[in-house]
Every structure is written in C-alpha cells, then in structure tokens.
CSV table of C-alpha atoms and ligand atoms in Angstrom, one decimal:
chain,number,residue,atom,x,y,z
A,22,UNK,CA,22.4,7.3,-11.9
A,23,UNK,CA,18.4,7.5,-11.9
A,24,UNK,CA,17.1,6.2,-8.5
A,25,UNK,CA,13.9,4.3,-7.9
A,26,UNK,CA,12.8,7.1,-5.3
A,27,UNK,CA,14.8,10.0,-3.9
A,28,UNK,CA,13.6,11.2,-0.7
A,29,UNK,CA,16.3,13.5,0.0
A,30,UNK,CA,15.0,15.4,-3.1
A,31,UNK,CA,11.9,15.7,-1.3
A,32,UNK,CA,13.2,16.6,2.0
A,33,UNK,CA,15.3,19.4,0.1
A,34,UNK,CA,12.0,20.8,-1.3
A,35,UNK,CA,10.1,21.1,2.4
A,36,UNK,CA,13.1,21.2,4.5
A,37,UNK,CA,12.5,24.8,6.4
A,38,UNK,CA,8.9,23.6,7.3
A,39,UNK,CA,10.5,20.3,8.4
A,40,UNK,CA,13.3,21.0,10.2
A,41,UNK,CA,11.0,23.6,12.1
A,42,UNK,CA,8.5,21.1,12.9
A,43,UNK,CA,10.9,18.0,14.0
A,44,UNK,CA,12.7,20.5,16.3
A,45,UNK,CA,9.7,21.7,17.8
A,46,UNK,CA,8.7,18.5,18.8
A,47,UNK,CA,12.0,17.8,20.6
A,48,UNK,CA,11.2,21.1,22.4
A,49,UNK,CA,7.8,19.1,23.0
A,50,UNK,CA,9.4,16.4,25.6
A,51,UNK,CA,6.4,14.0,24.3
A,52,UNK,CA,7.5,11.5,21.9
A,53,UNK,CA,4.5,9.1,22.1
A,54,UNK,CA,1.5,9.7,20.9
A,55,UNK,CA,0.2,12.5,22.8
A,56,UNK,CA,-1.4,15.9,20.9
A,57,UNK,CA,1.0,15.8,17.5
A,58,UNK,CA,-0.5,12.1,17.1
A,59,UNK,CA,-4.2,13.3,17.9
A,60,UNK,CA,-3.6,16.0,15.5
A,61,UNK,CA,-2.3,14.3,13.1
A,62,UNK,CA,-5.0,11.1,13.4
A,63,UNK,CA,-7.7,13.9,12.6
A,64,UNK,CA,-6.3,15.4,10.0
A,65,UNK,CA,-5.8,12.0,7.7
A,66,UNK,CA,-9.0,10.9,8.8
A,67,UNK,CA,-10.4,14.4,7.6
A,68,UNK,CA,-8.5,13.7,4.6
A,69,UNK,CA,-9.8,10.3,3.6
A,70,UNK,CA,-13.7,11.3,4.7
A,71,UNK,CA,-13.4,8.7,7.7
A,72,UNK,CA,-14.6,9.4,11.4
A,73,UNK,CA,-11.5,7.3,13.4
A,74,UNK,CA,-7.8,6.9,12.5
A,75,UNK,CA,-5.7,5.1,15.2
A,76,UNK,CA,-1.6,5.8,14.6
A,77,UNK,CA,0.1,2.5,14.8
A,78,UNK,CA,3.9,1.6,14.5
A,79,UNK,CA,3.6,0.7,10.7
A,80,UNK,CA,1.4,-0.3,8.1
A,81,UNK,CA,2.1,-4.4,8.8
A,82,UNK,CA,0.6,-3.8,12.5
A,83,UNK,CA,-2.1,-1.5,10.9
A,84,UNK,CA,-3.7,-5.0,8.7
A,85,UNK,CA,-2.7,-7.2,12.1
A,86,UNK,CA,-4.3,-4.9,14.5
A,87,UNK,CA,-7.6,-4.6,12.3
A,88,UNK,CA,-7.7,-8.5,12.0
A,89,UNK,CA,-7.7,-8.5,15.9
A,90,UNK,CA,-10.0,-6.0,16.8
A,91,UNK,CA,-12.5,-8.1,14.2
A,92,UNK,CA,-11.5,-11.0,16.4
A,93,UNK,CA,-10.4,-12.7,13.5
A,94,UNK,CA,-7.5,-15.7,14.3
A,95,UNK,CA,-7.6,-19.5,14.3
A,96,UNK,CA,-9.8,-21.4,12.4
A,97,UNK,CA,-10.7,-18.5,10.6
A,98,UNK,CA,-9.9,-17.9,6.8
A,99,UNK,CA,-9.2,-14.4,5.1
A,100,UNK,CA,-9.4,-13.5,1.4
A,101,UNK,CA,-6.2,-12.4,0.0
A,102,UNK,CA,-5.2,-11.1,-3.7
A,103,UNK,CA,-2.3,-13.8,-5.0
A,104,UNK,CA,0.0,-10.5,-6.1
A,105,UNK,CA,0.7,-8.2,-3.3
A,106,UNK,CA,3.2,-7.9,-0.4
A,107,UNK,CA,4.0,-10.5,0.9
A,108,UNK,CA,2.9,-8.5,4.6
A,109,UNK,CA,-1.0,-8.7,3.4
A,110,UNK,CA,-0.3,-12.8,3.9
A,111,UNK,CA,2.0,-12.6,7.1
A,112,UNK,CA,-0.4,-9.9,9.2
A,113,UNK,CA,-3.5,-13.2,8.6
A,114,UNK,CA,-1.0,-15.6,9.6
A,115,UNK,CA,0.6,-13.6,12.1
A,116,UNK,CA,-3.5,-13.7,13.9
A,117,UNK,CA,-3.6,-17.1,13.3
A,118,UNK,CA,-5.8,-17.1,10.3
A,119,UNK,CA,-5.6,-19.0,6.8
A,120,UNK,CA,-4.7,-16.4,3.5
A,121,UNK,CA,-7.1,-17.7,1.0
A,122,UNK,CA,-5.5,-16.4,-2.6
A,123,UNK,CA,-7.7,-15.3,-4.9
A,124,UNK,CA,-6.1,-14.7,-8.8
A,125,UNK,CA,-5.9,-11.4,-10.2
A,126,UNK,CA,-6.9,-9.4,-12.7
A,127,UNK,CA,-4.0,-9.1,-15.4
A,128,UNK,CA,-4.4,-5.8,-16.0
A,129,UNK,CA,-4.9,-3.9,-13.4
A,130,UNK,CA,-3.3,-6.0,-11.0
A,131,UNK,CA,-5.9,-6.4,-8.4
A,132,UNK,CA,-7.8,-8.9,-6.9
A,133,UNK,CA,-10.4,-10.6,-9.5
A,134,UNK,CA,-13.5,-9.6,-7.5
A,135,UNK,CA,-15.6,-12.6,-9.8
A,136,UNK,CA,-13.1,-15.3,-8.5
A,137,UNK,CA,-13.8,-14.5,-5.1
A,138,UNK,CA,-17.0,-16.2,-4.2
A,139,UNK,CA,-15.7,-19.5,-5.4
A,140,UNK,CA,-12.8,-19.2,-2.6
A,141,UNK,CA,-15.9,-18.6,0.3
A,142,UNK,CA,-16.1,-21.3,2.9
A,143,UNK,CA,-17.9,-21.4,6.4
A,144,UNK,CA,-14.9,-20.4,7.9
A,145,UNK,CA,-14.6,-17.3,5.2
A,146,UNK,CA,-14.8,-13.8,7.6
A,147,UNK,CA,-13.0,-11.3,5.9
A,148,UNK,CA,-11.7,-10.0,2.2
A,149,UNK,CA,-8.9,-8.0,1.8
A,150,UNK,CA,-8.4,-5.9,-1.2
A,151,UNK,CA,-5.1,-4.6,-1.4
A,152,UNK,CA,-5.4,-1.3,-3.9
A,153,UNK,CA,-1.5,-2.8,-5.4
A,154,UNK,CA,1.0,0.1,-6.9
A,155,UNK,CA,-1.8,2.8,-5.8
A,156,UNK,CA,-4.5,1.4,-8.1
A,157,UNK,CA,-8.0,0.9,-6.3
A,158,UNK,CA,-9.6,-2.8,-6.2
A,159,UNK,CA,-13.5,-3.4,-7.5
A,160,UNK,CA,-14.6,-2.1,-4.3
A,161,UNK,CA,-18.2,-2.1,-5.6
A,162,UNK,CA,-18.1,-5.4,-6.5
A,163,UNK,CA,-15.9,-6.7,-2.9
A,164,UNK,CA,-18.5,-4.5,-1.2
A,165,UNK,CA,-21.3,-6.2,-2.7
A,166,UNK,CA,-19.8,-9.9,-2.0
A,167,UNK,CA,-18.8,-8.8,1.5
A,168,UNK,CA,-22.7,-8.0,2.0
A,169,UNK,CA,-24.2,-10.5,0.6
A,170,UNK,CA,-21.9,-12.8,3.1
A,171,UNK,CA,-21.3,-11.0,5.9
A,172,UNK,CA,-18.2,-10.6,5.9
A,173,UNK,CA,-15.6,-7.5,6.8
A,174,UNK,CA,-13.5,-5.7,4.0
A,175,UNK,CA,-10.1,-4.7,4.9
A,176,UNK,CA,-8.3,-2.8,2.7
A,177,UNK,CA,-4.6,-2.8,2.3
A,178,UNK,CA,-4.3,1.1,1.2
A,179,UNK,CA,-0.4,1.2,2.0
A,180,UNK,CA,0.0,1.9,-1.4
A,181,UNK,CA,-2.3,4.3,-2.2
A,182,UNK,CA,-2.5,6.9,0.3
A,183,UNK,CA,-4.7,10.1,-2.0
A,184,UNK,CA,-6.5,7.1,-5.0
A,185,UNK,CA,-10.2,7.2,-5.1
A,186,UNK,CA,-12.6,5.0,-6.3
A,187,UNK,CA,-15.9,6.8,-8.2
A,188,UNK,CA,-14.7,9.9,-6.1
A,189,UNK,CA,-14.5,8.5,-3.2
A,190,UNK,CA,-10.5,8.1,-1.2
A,191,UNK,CA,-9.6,4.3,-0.9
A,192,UNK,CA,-8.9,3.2,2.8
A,193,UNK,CA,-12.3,4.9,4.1
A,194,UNK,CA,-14.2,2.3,1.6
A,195,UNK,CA,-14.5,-1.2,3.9
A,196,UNK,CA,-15.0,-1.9,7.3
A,197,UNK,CA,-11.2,-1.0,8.2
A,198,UNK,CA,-8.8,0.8,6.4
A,199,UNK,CA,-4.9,0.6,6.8
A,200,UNK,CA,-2.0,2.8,6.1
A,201,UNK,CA,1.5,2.4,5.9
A,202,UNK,CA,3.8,5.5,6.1
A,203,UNK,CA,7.2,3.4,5.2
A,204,UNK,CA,9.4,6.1,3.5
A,205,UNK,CA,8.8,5.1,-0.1
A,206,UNK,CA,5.1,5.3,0.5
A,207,UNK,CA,3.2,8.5,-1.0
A,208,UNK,CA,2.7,9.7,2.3
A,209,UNK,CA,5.9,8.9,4.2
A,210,UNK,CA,7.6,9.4,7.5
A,211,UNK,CA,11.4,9.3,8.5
A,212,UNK,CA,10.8,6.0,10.0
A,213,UNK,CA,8.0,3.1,10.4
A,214,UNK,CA,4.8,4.4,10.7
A,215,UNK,CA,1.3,3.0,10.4
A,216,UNK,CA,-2.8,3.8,10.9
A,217,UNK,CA,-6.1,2.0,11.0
A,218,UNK,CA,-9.1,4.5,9.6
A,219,UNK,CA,-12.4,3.3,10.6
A,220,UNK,CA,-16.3,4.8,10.6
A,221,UNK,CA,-16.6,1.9,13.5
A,222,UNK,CA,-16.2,4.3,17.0
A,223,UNK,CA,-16.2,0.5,18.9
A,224,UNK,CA,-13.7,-1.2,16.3
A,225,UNK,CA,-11.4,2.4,17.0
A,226,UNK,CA,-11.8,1.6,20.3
A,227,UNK,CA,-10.4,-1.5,20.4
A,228,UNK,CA,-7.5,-0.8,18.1
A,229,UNK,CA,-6.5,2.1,20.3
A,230,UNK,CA,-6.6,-0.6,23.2
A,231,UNK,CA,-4.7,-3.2,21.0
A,232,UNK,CA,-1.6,-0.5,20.1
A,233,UNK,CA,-1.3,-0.2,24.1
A,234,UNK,CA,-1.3,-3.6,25.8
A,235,UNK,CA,-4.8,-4.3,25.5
A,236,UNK,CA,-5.0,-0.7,27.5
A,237,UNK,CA,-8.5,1.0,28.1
A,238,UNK,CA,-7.1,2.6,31.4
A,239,UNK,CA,-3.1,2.5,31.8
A,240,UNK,CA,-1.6,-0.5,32.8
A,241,UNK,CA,-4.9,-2.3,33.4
A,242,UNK,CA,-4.9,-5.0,30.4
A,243,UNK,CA,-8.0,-6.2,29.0
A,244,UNK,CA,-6.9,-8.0,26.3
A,245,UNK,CA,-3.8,-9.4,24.5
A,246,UNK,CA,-2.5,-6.0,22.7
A,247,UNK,CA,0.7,-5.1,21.3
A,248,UNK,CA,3.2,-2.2,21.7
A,249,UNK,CA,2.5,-0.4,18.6
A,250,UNK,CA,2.1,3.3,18.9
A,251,UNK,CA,2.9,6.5,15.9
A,252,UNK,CA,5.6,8.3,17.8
A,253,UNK,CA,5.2,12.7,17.7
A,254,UNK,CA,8.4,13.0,15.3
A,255,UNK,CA,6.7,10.3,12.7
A,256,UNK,CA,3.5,12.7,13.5
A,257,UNK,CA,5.2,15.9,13.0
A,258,UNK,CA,6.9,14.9,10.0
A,259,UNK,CA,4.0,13.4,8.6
A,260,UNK,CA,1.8,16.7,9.3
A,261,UNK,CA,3.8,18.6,7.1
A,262,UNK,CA,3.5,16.2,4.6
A,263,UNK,CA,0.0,15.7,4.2
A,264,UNK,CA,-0.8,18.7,2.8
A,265,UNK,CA,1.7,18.4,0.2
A,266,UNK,CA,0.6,14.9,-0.9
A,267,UNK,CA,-2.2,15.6,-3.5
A,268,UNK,CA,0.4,18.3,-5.2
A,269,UNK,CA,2.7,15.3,-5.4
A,270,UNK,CA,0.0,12.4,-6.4
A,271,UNK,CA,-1.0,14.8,-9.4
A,272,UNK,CA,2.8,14.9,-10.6
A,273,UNK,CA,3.2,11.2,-10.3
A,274,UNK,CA,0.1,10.8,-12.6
A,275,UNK,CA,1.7,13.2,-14.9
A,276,UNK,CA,4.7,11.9,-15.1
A,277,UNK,CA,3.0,8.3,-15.7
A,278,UNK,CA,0.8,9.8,-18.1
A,279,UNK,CA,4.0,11.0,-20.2
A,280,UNK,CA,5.9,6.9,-19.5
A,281,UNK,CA,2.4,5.7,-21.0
A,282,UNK,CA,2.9,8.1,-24.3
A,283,UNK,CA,6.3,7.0,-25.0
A,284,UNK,CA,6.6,3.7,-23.8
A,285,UNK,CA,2.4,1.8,-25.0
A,286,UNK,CA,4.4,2.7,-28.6
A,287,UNK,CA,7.4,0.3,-28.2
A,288,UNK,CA,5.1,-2.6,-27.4
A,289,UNK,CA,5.9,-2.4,-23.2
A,290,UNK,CA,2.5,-3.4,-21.8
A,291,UNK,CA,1.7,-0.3,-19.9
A,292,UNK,CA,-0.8,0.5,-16.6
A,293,UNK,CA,-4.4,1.0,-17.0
A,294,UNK,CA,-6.7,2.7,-14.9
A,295,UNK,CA,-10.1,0.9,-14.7
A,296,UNK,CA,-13.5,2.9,-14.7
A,297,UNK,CA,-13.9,5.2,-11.7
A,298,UNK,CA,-10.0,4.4,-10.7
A,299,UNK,CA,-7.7,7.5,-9.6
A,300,UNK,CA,-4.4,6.0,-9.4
A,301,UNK,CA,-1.7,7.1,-7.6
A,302,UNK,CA,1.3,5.1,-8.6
A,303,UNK,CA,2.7,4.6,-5.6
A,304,UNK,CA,4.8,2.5,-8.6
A,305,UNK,CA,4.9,2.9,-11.9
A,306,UNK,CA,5.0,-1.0,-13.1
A,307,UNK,CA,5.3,-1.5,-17.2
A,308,UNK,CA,5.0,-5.8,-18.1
A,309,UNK,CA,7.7,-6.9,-20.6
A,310,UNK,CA,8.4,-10.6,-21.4
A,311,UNK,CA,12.0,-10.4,-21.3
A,312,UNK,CA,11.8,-8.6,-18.3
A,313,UNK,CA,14.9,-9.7,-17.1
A,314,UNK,CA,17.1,-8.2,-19.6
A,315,UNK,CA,15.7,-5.0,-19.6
A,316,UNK,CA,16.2,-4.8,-16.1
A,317,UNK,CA,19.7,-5.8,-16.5
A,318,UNK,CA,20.2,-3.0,-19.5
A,319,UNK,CA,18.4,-0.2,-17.8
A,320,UNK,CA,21.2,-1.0,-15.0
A,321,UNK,CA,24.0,-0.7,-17.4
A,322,UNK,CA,22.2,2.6,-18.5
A,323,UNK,CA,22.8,3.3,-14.9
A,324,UNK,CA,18.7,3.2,-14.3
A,325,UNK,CA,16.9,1.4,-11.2
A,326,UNK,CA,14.3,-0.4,-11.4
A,327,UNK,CA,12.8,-3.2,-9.2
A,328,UNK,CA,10.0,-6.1,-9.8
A,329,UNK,CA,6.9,-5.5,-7.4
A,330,UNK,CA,7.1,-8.8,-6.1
A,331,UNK,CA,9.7,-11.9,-7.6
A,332,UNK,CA,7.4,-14.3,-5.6
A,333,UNK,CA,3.7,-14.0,-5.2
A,334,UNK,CA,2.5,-14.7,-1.6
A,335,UNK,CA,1.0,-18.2,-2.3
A,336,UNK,CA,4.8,-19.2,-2.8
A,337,UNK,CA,6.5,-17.9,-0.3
A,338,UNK,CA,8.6,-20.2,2.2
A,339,UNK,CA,5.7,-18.9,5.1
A,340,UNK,CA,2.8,-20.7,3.3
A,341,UNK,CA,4.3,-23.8,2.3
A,342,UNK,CA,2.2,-25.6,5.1
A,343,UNK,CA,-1.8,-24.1,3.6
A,344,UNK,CA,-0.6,-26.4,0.2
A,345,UNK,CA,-0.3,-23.7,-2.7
A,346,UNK,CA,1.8,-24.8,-5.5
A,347,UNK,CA,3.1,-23.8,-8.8
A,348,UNK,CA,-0.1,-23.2,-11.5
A,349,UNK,CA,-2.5,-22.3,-8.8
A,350,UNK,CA,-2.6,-18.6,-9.6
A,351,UNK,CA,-1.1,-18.7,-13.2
A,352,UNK,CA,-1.8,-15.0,-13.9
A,353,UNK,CA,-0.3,-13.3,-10.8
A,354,UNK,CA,2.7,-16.3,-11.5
A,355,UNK,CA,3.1,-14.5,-14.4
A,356,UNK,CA,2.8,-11.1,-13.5
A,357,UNK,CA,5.9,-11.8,-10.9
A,358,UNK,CA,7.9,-13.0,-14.0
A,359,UNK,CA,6.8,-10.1,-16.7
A,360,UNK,CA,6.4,-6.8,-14.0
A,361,UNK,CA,9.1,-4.0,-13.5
A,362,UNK,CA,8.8,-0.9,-11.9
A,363,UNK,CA,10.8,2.1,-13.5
A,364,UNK,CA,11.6,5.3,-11.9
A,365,UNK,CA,8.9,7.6,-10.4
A,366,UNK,CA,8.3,9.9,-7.5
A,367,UNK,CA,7.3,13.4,-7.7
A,368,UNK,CA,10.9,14.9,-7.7
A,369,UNK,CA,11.8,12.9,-10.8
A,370,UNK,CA,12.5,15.5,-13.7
A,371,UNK,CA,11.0,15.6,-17.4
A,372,UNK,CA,15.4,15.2,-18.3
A,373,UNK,CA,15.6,12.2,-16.1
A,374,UNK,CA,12.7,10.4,-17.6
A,375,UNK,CA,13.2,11.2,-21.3
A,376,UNK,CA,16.7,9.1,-20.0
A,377,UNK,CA,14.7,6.6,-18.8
A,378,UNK,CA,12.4,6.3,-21.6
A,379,UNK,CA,15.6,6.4,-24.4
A,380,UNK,CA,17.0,3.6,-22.7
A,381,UNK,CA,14.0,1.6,-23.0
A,382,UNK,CA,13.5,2.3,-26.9
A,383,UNK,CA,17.3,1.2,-27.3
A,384,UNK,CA,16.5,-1.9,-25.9
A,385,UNK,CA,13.1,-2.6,-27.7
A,386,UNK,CA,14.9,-1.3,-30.9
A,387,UNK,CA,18.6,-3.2,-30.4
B,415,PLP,C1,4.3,-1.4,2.6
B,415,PLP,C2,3.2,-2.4,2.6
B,415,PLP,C3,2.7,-3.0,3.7
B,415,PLP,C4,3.4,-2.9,5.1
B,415,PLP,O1,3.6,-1.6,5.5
B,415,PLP,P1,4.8,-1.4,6.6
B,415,PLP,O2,4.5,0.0,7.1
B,415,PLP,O3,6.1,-1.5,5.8
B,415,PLP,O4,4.7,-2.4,7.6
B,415,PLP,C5,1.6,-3.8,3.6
B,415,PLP,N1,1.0,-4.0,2.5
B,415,PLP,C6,1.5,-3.5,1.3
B,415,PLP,C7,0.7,-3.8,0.0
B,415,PLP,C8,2.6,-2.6,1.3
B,415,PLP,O5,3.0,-2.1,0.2
C-alpha cells in the first residue's frame, strides 16, 4: 500500500531530537504559550523575512483572526479564489463577511489576478490569495490591484510553508500572512496549530489580543477575542521541524520533478510553475479527464490518492444563501472534476514512485 503522506516515516527519521524535545517541555510545566511559543514565533518569522508571527490554535483561526484584527465583518466583502479549501470561505463567513469568488487560472490553479477587478464593489476590503498545493498566487499583480484600491491582501499560505515568489517566501508578501501547521502541511505539528505573520507591530498587536479574549492585560477584555493560543508541545515539535523543512521542500520538488518526466508523456496534464514561482507541493495534483477511474484503479493497485477539493467553495451547502450556482466559475468547476493528487511527501522512495508511476502508464495504456 502507498499512502498519500506518512508522517510516521518522518517522525522515524527525527525521532531522538523529537522525543528529547516533547519531553523536555513536559519537564517545562508550561504548556501555553510561554518561551517555547516566543521562540518558536521568532524563528518562523525569521524564516519567512517578516517582523511579527502571532501562534494561534490552527491555520482556520489564523485567516479568521487576521479578518478581525482588519476589522473586517458585516457588510463587508472579501475576494476569494473559486478553488481552495473550503476554510478560506468559512474563516470570511465565520467574521460576518461576503466571499466574493473570483475564477482561476487553469493551470496553475490560482486565483486569476485579471478577473479580480471586475468582482470590486464599494463594500470590497480585502483579497485573499490562497498560494493552493504550495504554488504562489500573482502576488505582483494582487499587490498592485490591492494598491490601487486600498484594500488588504491576506494570504492563505497553509499550503505553502518554504514557496517563494521572485525570491521572496510567500506569507510575508500582503498585509497578513497565515499558517496552518495541520499534520499533512509541510511544516506540521502533532496536533492543530496555526500563525499570523505580519510587518504590521499594531495589527500583531491586536491578533495577540484576539487569540486571548480580546486580552492586552490578563483578564481585562478589550474586545471580542477568541481562545486560540499555539500550545509549547505544538511549539517544541514544530522547532525541531523548521529547520528540517527546506531539506524536505527540495525532495518534494524532486520527487515532482521526476512524476512530471514520466507522467507529461502519457498525456496526464501535469503541474506548472509560473515565472518567479518556487513551488512546494504541499500536493502533487496531475488533471486527467477520466479522473475517476484512475482513482479507482490506482486503489486497486493498492495506491492513494485524493481530489483537492470534489466541491469548489462557491458550492458548498454554507454559501447557498450569497446565490452562486452551477457555470459561475466553469474552470475551477472543472478543475474539481479533472484534479487528483498522487503520492508525495519527502519520505516517499524513488521504488514507491516508479509503483506509482507504472500503475498510471497501465491505465493510460489498458
Ligand atoms: C489547511 C488549510 C487551511 C486550514 O488550516 P487548519 O490548520 O486545518 O485550520 C486553510 N486554508 C487552506 C488552503 C488549507 O489547506
């Protein structure tokens, strides 16, 4: 059998330095924030060329918190890509806000930064660029628009914790930046885990004060916050990740690299990477019109994979009420109906993938 992802295998390939660190926090008797958070905060802002990082309980409060601390809710409207998760939609719901869907770009699978102006209103404040399998978004061109506007760019990075973008590390690129450190992700934890990267000290502020009850001073509320705090083992386990994460970005893009080689020849449509783009593939997502029955004869073959997402946010049950329907965002429709992710993650051998890859010529060739 040939997982999606195997995290034990990773764990396996760190676990002295981890167990050492998890039980050293134990020994610690602070499992809240405190210095293993602080430490950690610095380091990944450090890492992504940021001033501020804020640790939050997961990548979902990361995008909500940044939406609050913009003081962004009702009556206000946020730009949205129509192919992403579907928690880029809920976290401008969940605030109160409209998700205004935007198309994508077929081929890379990002938001169609020309299609965006004609979705500005008056009530427009924000765009959100989610960078989707690890891929950056047109961030020249959102940056530009955002400008010309006024408006904030927040970028979903949960899936693309290392990509850059003309050198420069996605996340740190807009207004806010936000993490998610879900176990899959390329930089996960043994649990939920989330941050907000800013160069805003003010906007930093104020997230810290939103992950604590609207806290400046304990248990003095000035605002509505939430309970949403990185906990010292997430921080700890996390710490002795980061510095393993480039090493493991760089075998992900090889290991894509050698998918491209064998599998562009048997007519799968495979990833791009625009100009400028470092992707990290989070997931490695070939298109295939009979999608379907691949999936279901790589599963024979005893081979995952998974479609990155069946429904497109404009679709789902939550957004019934804002009117979308069928047609309105043909090419991320059909993306959801052509896209499948095989198996990749850093741990994944040459022998496992040559599998992979035979399986896939036996269908293209049966
Ligand atoms: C994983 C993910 C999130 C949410 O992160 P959680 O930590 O699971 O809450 C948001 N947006 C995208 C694009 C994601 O892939």
């Amino acid at each position: 059998m040939i997982s999606l992802v195997d995290l034990v295998a990773q764990y396996h390939s760190i676990k002295e330095e981890m167990d050492a660190a998890v039980l050293s926090t134990l020994e610690t008797g602070h499992f809240i924030l405190g210095s293993h958070v602080a430490k950690f905060e610095e380091n990944v802002a450090a890492y992504l060329g940021a001033k501020h990082a804020v640790g939050l309980a997961s990548g979902t409060d990361a995008l909500i918190i940044a939406l609050r601390a913009l003081e962004i809710g009702a009556g206000d409207e946020v730009i949205i890509p129509a192919y992403t998760f579907f928690a880029t939609a809920g976290a401008v719901m969940s605030v109160g806000a409209k998700p205004v869907v935007v198309d994508i770009d077929p081929q890379s699978y990002q938001i169609d930064a020309s299609r965006i102006e004609a979705a500005l209103t008056p009530q427009t404040r924000a765009i959100m660029p989610v960078h989707l399998y690890g891929h950056p978004s047109e961030m020249k061109a959102i940056s530009e628009i955002a400008r010309k506007h006024n408006l904030k760019v927040i970028e979903d990075n949960a899936q693309a914790f290392g990509a850059e973008y003309f050198g420069a590390k996605t996340g740190a690129l807009g207004d806010v930046g936000c993490l998610s450190f879900f176990p899959t992700k390329n930089l996960g934890g043994y649990g939920d885990g989330g941050m907000a990267v800013t160069n805003d000290a003010a906007l930093a502020e104020r997230m810290r004060m939103l992950r604590a009850h609207g806290w400046k001073k304990k248990y003095y509320s000035e605002m509505l916050g939430y309970n949403s705090r990185l906990d010292a083992l997430q921080a700890a386990v996390l710490q002795v990740k980061l510095p393993h994460v480039d090493e493991w970005n760089d075998k992900r893009r090889a290991l894509a690299k050698r998918y491209n080689e064998a599998l562009a020849p048997l007519g799968l449509i495979t990833p791009i990477e625009r100009e400028g783009a470092k992707h990290v593939y989070h997931l490695y997502v070939v298109r295939v019109e009979k999608r379907d029955a691949l999936q279901a004869f790589l599963k024979e073959k005893g081979i995952a994979s998974d479609v990155y997402y069946p429904i497109p946010p404009h679709l789902a049950d939550p957004c019934r009420k804002f009117g979308y329907k069928v047609g309105d965002f043909p090419r991320a429709e059909k993306a959801a109906k052509e896209t499948l992710a095989l198996p990749l993650y850093p741990e994944l051998t040459e022998a496992m993938q040559d599998a992979v890859i035979a399986a896939a010529r036996e269908f293209v060739e049966k």
